[in-house]
Amino acid sequence: MAKKSMIAKNEQRKVIVARYAEKRAALKKALVDPNGTDESREEARLGLQKLPRNASPVRVRKRDAIDGRPRGHVGEYGISRVRFRSMAHRGELPGVTKSSW
């Protein structure tokens, strides 16, 4: 089980990323625009630097939806590998069977 503060911090980061997503996308588009001037690119770069660090999507950590475990995330199910294995053995994940050949 992850610390409650770490889970809360990650949730807050998700909110900040969503809040600045459009502005960030517009600045990045202006930054790589081939028709833009050097001044406009410089303004876009400075605008990106002024955004909060937590507005960057790479700072959001994928966590287990049940207990917040930060590592071993199975993306399709939103849970960690440890929880995935135990739930699959108990038959709680529909359509998941143990391999045998």
Short mmCIF file of C-alpha atoms in Angstrom, two decimals:
data_model
loop_
_atom_site.label_atom_id
_atom_site.label_comp_id
_atom_site.label_asym_id
_atom_site.label_seq_id
_atom_site.Cartn_x
_atom_site.Cartn_y
_atom_site.Cartn_z
CA MET A 1 0.00 0.00 0.00
CA ALA A 2 1.40 3.35 -1.03
CA LYS A 3 1.44 6.33 1.30
CA LYS A 4 -1.79 8.30 1.16
CA SER A 5 0.18 11.50 0.60
CA MET A 6 1.86 10.09 -2.51
CA ILE A 7 -1.48 8.97 -3.96
CA ALA A 8 -2.98 12.41 -3.22
CA LYS A 9 0.02 14.18 -4.76
CA ASN A 10 -0.35 12.13 -7.94
CA GLU A 11 -4.08 12.90 -8.13
CA GLN A 12 -3.31 16.61 -7.77
CA ARG A 13 -0.80 16.33 -10.62
CA LYS A 14 -3.50 14.80 -12.83
CA VAL A 15 -5.73 17.81 -12.14
CA ILE A 16 -2.93 20.27 -12.98
CA VAL A 17 -2.05 18.41 -16.20
CA ALA A 18 -5.69 18.55 -17.30
CA ARG A 19 -5.93 22.26 -16.42
CA TYR A 20 -2.91 23.24 -18.56
CA ALA A 21 -3.28 20.66 -21.36
CA GLU A 22 -4.70 23.02 -24.01
CA LYS A 23 -2.28 25.85 -23.23
CA ARG A 24 0.67 23.46 -23.24
CA ALA A 25 -0.40 21.92 -26.58
CA ALA A 26 -0.74 25.37 -28.17
CA LEU A 27 2.72 26.42 -26.97
CA LYS A 28 4.31 23.20 -28.20
CA LYS A 29 2.61 23.61 -31.56
CA ALA A 30 3.96 27.17 -31.85
CA LEU A 31 7.40 25.91 -30.87
CA VAL A 32 7.64 23.48 -33.80
CA ASP A 33 5.72 25.59 -36.35
CA PRO A 34 7.92 25.80 -39.48
CA ASN A 35 6.28 29.09 -40.56
CA GLY A 36 6.85 30.78 -37.20
CA THR A 37 9.47 33.43 -36.61
CA ASP A 38 12.34 33.11 -34.19
CA GLU A 39 10.63 35.58 -31.87
CA SER A 40 7.42 33.54 -31.75
CA ARG A 41 9.40 30.38 -31.01
CA GLU A 42 11.27 32.18 -28.23
CA GLU A 43 7.96 33.38 -26.74
CA ALA A 44 6.57 29.84 -26.90
CA ARG A 45 9.68 28.45 -25.20
CA LEU A 46 9.46 31.03 -22.43
CA GLY A 47 5.74 30.34 -22.07
CA LEU A 48 6.44 26.63 -21.61
CA GLN A 49 9.07 27.42 -19.00
CA LYS A 50 6.59 29.55 -17.05
CA LEU A 51 4.09 26.70 -16.76
CA PRO A 52 4.20 24.72 -13.51
CA ARG A 53 6.43 21.66 -13.51
CA ASN A 54 3.48 19.47 -12.62
CA ALA A 55 1.69 20.59 -15.81
CA SER A 56 3.88 18.15 -17.72
CA PRO A 57 2.17 14.77 -18.27
CA VAL A 58 5.39 12.82 -17.70
CA ARG A 59 5.30 13.75 -14.01
CA VAL A 60 2.08 11.77 -13.47
CA ARG A 61 2.75 8.26 -12.23
CA LYS A 62 0.57 5.32 -13.26
CA ARG A 63 -0.53 3.60 -10.07
CA ASP A 64 -2.56 0.59 -9.01
CA ALA A 65 -6.20 1.70 -8.85
CA ILE A 66 -6.85 -0.28 -5.66
CA ASP A 67 -3.88 0.32 -3.38
CA GLY A 68 -1.71 2.85 -5.29
CA ARG A 69 1.32 0.62 -5.89
CA PRO A 70 3.59 2.64 -8.21
CA ARG A 71 5.47 -0.14 -9.99
CA GLY A 72 4.52 -3.08 -12.16
CA HIS A 73 1.43 -1.38 -13.63
CA VAL A 74 -0.64 -3.51 -16.04
CA GLY A 75 -2.15 -0.82 -18.25
CA GLU A 76 -5.14 -2.67 -19.66
CA TYR A 77 -6.48 -3.44 -16.19
CA GLY A 78 -5.17 -0.47 -14.22
CA ILE A 79 -3.72 -2.64 -11.46
CA SER A 80 -0.26 -3.82 -10.47
CA ARG A 81 1.22 -7.11 -11.62
CA VAL A 82 1.02 -8.55 -8.10
CA ARG A 83 -2.68 -7.74 -7.75
CA PHE A 84 -3.33 -8.88 -11.33
CA ARG A 85 -1.84 -12.29 -10.60
CA SER A 86 -3.78 -12.80 -7.37
CA MET A 87 -7.08 -11.63 -8.89
CA ALA A 88 -6.55 -13.81 -11.96
CA HIS A 89 -5.92 -16.88 -9.78
CA ARG A 90 -9.14 -16.21 -7.85
CA GLY A 91 -11.07 -15.81 -11.13
CA GLU A 92 -11.98 -12.16 -10.52
CA LEU A 93 -10.79 -11.01 -13.95
CA PRO A 94 -13.18 -12.18 -16.68
CA GLY A 95 -11.54 -13.85 -19.65
CA VAL A 96 -8.13 -14.24 -18.00
CA THR A 97 -6.85 -17.81 -17.79
CA LYS A 98 -3.51 -19.28 -16.89
CA SER A 99 -1.43 -20.33 -19.89
CA SER A 100 -0.52 -23.93 -20.50
CA TRP A 101 1.07 -25.57 -23.51
#
